[in-house]
Amino acid sequence: MTTTTAAVPAAPPAHRDRGVLRWVGAYTASTLGDSVYHLALSWAAVRGGSPGEAGLVMAVAAAPRAVLMLGGGVIADRFGPRRVVIASDTVRCLVVLGVAASLLVTSPALWVLAAVALVFGTVDAVFLPAVGALPPRIASRDQLARVQGIRGLAHRVGAVLGAPLGGLAVALGGTAAAFGVAGLLFAASLPLLLGLRLRPLPEEPAARSGTALRDLADGLRYLRGHRVLGPLMIVIALSDLGFVGPLNLGLALLSDTRGWGAAGVGWVLAGFGTGAGAASLLLAVRGRVPRAGAVLGWTIALGAGSIAMLAQVPRLPVAVAVALSVGLLAGLSGALCGALVQTECDPAYLGRVTAVSSFLSLGLAPLSFPLTGAAVSLWGLGPVFTASAAVCALGGAFGLLVPALRRAELPRTTA
């Protein structure tokens, strides 16, 4: 007697998977809420104090995010990324709606706004590693690169639409309305997150009985000993250190020097965002880039050349075109970094590994801002952009020189 086993249906591609789409919807709502919140906070701080005090309020969130990020990865791995993301958006929703309610009756002091920024920085420190650790729980391994591309598109949508939405809310109903819109967007993410059905991991991690510090040390040992992920963290650190200074503070200084004004900054950033969005779309559609490790190294190196070129162009349309190429190359390399982290990492360690990469990008890299400003004052824009591009190119060259990373591949998609 012959027995037959029913074939297990293949998982749908990420862009047709209800679980993935539910997560992307929640992530987009949360990203929009974050963009609206930052605009509302900056506007309230500017209206309530001097420019220096407003800048201090906006900077308060950076310290806890940098200091607590690695611990946030431990929390994500200990308690599960879905729980942490739900808790994070719940806290942000309640805090922002509370600020909106208080603005209806009084103007909060600057210390209140600083306290709100401090809470948000602390929540970001646990939210970012957790949201990066969720994809393996909602999609199969062969779809993780595609999920990374879709996430990149969602992030671009949130960043592009969030500021105009916040500005419209301020124009129609004042700062209270903007905070209220941000709170409602955070609230909109919660039912989508609560409805997620998580996939079981290949091997569920055993309950941890050690301390959080031991868990962190264990994650760092895992990362240091990994043939791909360890070198990849060095690539991320070098490429971001060479990238964020010119494309943030340096771009404003360049536009001021060339006489392009604030509108010029907007156009150049629009070019960059378009290129980065196109790179995310490419990964979302294809689901896989062959020879991902080698492509990663070369795109970082070529993107560094575009960064150096940006300081040499005299006309705004040419600068927008160069920024488009920077966005395309940097967007593709960033998406590949994220996809390799997702596919190479043991899911039990993904929160901590994501925390390290986020710490390098969002904690350490922004420290180059004051250095960039001081260097421009001493040597001018051209040499500083060139030096920054050299640091970025060094990251790409390092990736190409490490055989395991250069040969790293994304899994083949089955749908």
Short mmCIF file of C-alpha atoms in Angstrom, two decimals, residues 223-389:
data_model
loop_
_atom_site.label_atom_id
_atom_site.label_comp_id
_atom_site.label_asym_id
_atom_site.label_seq_id
_atom_site.Cartn_x
_atom_site.Cartn_y
_atom_site.Cartn_z
CA LEU A 223 28.88 38.72 15.66
CA ARG A 224 32.66 38.80 16.03
CA GLY A 225 32.97 35.14 15.09
CA HIS A 226 30.67 35.29 12.07
CA ARG A 227 32.61 35.19 8.79
CA VAL A 228 30.16 37.51 6.97
CA LEU A 229 28.41 39.60 9.62
CA GLY A 230 31.56 40.65 11.50
CA PRO A 231 33.23 42.22 8.43
CA LEU A 232 29.86 43.58 7.31
CA MET A 233 29.62 45.69 10.49
CA ILE A 234 33.00 47.26 9.65
CA VAL A 235 31.75 48.04 6.13
CA ILE A 236 28.60 49.67 7.56
CA ALA A 237 30.63 51.77 10.02
CA LEU A 238 33.09 53.06 7.42
CA SER A 239 30.55 53.71 4.68
CA ASP A 240 28.18 55.58 6.99
CA LEU A 241 30.99 57.63 8.56
CA GLY A 242 31.97 58.80 5.10
CA PHE A 243 28.39 59.28 3.92
CA VAL A 244 26.30 61.07 6.56
CA GLY A 245 28.47 64.17 6.97
CA PRO A 246 28.42 65.30 3.30
CA LEU A 247 24.80 64.30 2.74
CA ASN A 248 23.51 66.16 5.82
CA LEU A 249 25.50 69.13 7.09
CA GLY A 250 27.78 69.22 4.04
CA LEU A 251 24.85 69.47 1.64
CA ALA A 252 23.43 72.51 3.45
CA LEU A 253 26.84 74.19 3.39
CA LEU A 254 27.25 73.38 -0.30
CA SER A 255 23.85 74.83 -1.19
CA ASP A 256 24.61 77.99 0.78
CA THR A 257 27.98 78.42 -0.92
CA ARG A 258 26.56 77.91 -4.41
CA GLY A 259 23.61 80.24 -3.74
CA TRP A 260 20.99 77.53 -4.29
CA GLY A 261 19.22 78.29 -0.99
CA ALA A 262 16.92 76.00 0.97
CA ALA A 263 15.05 75.08 -2.22
CA GLY A 264 18.31 73.77 -3.63
CA VAL A 265 18.79 71.51 -0.64
CA GLY A 266 15.27 70.22 -1.19
CA TRP A 267 15.89 69.47 -4.86
CA VAL A 268 19.16 67.66 -4.18
CA LEU A 269 17.55 65.62 -1.40
CA ALA A 270 14.67 64.82 -3.74
CA GLY A 271 17.17 63.49 -6.26
CA PHE A 272 18.81 61.36 -3.59
CA GLY A 273 15.47 60.07 -2.33
CA THR A 274 14.34 59.17 -5.84
CA GLY A 275 17.50 57.16 -6.44
CA ALA A 276 17.26 55.40 -3.09
CA GLY A 277 13.60 54.59 -3.69
CA ALA A 278 14.43 53.14 -7.11
CA ALA A 279 17.07 50.89 -5.50
CA SER A 280 14.56 49.64 -2.93
CA LEU A 281 12.02 49.02 -5.69
CA LEU A 282 14.59 46.98 -7.61
CA LEU A 283 15.17 44.68 -4.64
CA ALA A 284 11.46 44.48 -3.87
CA VAL A 285 10.65 43.39 -7.44
CA ARG A 286 13.58 41.09 -8.13
CA GLY A 287 13.86 39.64 -4.63
CA ARG A 288 17.52 38.85 -5.19
CA VAL A 289 20.68 40.45 -6.55
CA PRO A 290 23.27 37.90 -7.76
CA ARG A 291 26.71 38.11 -6.12
CA ALA A 292 25.29 40.36 -3.43
CA GLY A 293 28.55 40.70 -1.47
CA ALA A 294 30.56 41.82 -4.49
CA VAL A 295 27.80 44.16 -5.69
CA LEU A 296 27.69 45.65 -2.18
CA GLY A 297 31.39 46.50 -2.22
CA TRP A 298 31.36 47.98 -5.72
CA THR A 299 28.23 50.09 -5.17
CA ILE A 300 29.76 51.60 -2.02
CA ALA A 301 32.98 52.39 -3.90
CA LEU A 302 31.14 53.92 -6.89
CA GLY A 303 28.80 55.82 -4.58
CA ALA A 304 31.84 57.30 -2.85
CA GLY A 305 33.00 58.65 -6.20
CA SER A 306 29.63 60.34 -6.69
CA ILE A 307 29.88 61.89 -3.22
CA ALA A 308 33.26 63.42 -4.09
CA MET A 309 31.85 64.69 -7.40
CA LEU A 310 28.93 66.42 -5.66
CA ALA A 311 31.19 69.15 -4.26
CA GLN A 312 32.62 69.92 -7.70
CA VAL A 313 29.45 70.60 -9.69
CA PRO A 314 28.60 74.32 -10.12
CA ARG A 315 24.96 74.05 -11.25
CA LEU A 316 21.91 72.78 -9.38
CA PRO A 317 20.49 70.48 -12.12
CA VAL A 318 23.83 68.68 -12.34
CA ALA A 319 23.95 68.36 -8.54
CA VAL A 320 20.47 66.82 -8.57
CA ALA A 321 21.60 64.29 -11.20
CA VAL A 322 24.69 63.42 -9.16
CA ALA A 323 22.55 63.10 -6.01
CA LEU A 324 20.28 60.74 -7.94
CA SER A 325 23.27 58.49 -8.64
CA VAL A 326 24.38 58.73 -4.99
CA GLY A 327 20.88 57.71 -3.88
CA LEU A 328 20.70 54.82 -6.33
CA LEU A 329 24.10 53.41 -5.34
CA ALA A 330 23.83 54.14 -1.62
CA GLY A 331 20.24 52.91 -1.57
CA LEU A 332 21.22 49.62 -3.22
CA SER A 333 24.22 49.10 -0.93
CA GLY A 334 22.12 49.92 2.14
CA ALA A 335 19.36 47.53 1.05
CA LEU A 336 21.94 44.79 0.42
CA CYS A 337 23.48 45.36 3.85
CA GLY A 338 20.07 44.94 5.44
CA ALA A 339 19.25 41.88 3.33
CA LEU A 340 22.55 40.18 4.18
CA VAL A 341 22.01 40.84 7.89
CA GLN A 342 18.52 39.32 7.62
CA THR A 343 19.59 36.22 5.71
CA GLU A 344 22.97 35.49 7.30
CA CYS A 345 22.04 36.01 10.95
CA ASP A 346 20.60 33.33 13.21
CA PRO A 347 17.13 34.76 14.05
CA ALA A 348 17.79 34.20 17.76
CA TYR A 349 20.53 36.87 17.56
CA LEU A 350 18.92 39.19 15.03
CA GLY A 351 17.77 41.79 17.55
CA ARG A 352 21.27 42.22 18.91
CA VAL A 353 22.93 42.20 15.48
CA THR A 354 20.41 44.76 14.19
CA ALA A 355 21.12 46.86 17.29
CA VAL A 356 24.84 46.91 16.48
CA SER A 357 24.27 47.96 12.85
CA SER A 358 21.74 50.62 13.96
CA PHE A 359 24.16 51.87 16.60
CA LEU A 360 26.89 52.26 14.01
CA SER A 361 24.58 54.11 11.59
CA LEU A 362 22.47 56.19 13.99
CA GLY A 363 24.71 56.43 17.04
CA LEU A 364 28.31 56.75 15.85
CA ALA A 365 27.99 58.12 12.32
CA PRO A 366 26.21 61.39 13.35
CA LEU A 367 29.25 62.21 15.50
CA SER A 368 30.91 63.22 12.22
CA PHE A 369 28.63 66.29 11.94
CA PRO A 370 30.71 68.64 14.12
CA LEU A 371 33.90 67.26 12.57
CA THR A 372 32.54 67.92 9.08
CA GLY A 373 31.61 71.49 9.99
CA ALA A 374 35.01 72.24 11.54
CA ALA A 375 36.86 70.67 8.61
CA VAL A 376 34.88 72.71 6.05
CA SER A 377 35.78 75.89 7.94
CA LEU A 378 39.48 74.97 7.76
CA TRP A 379 39.87 73.40 4.31
CA GLY A 380 36.71 74.07 2.31
CA LEU A 381 34.02 71.85 0.83
CA GLY A 382 36.01 70.10 -1.91
CA PRO A 383 38.72 68.53 0.30
CA VAL A 384 36.19 67.53 2.98
CA PHE A 385 33.84 65.85 0.50
CA THR A 386 36.84 64.06 -1.03
CA ALA A 387 38.11 62.88 2.36
CA SER A 388 34.65 61.69 3.35
CA ALA A 389 34.30 59.85 0.05
#
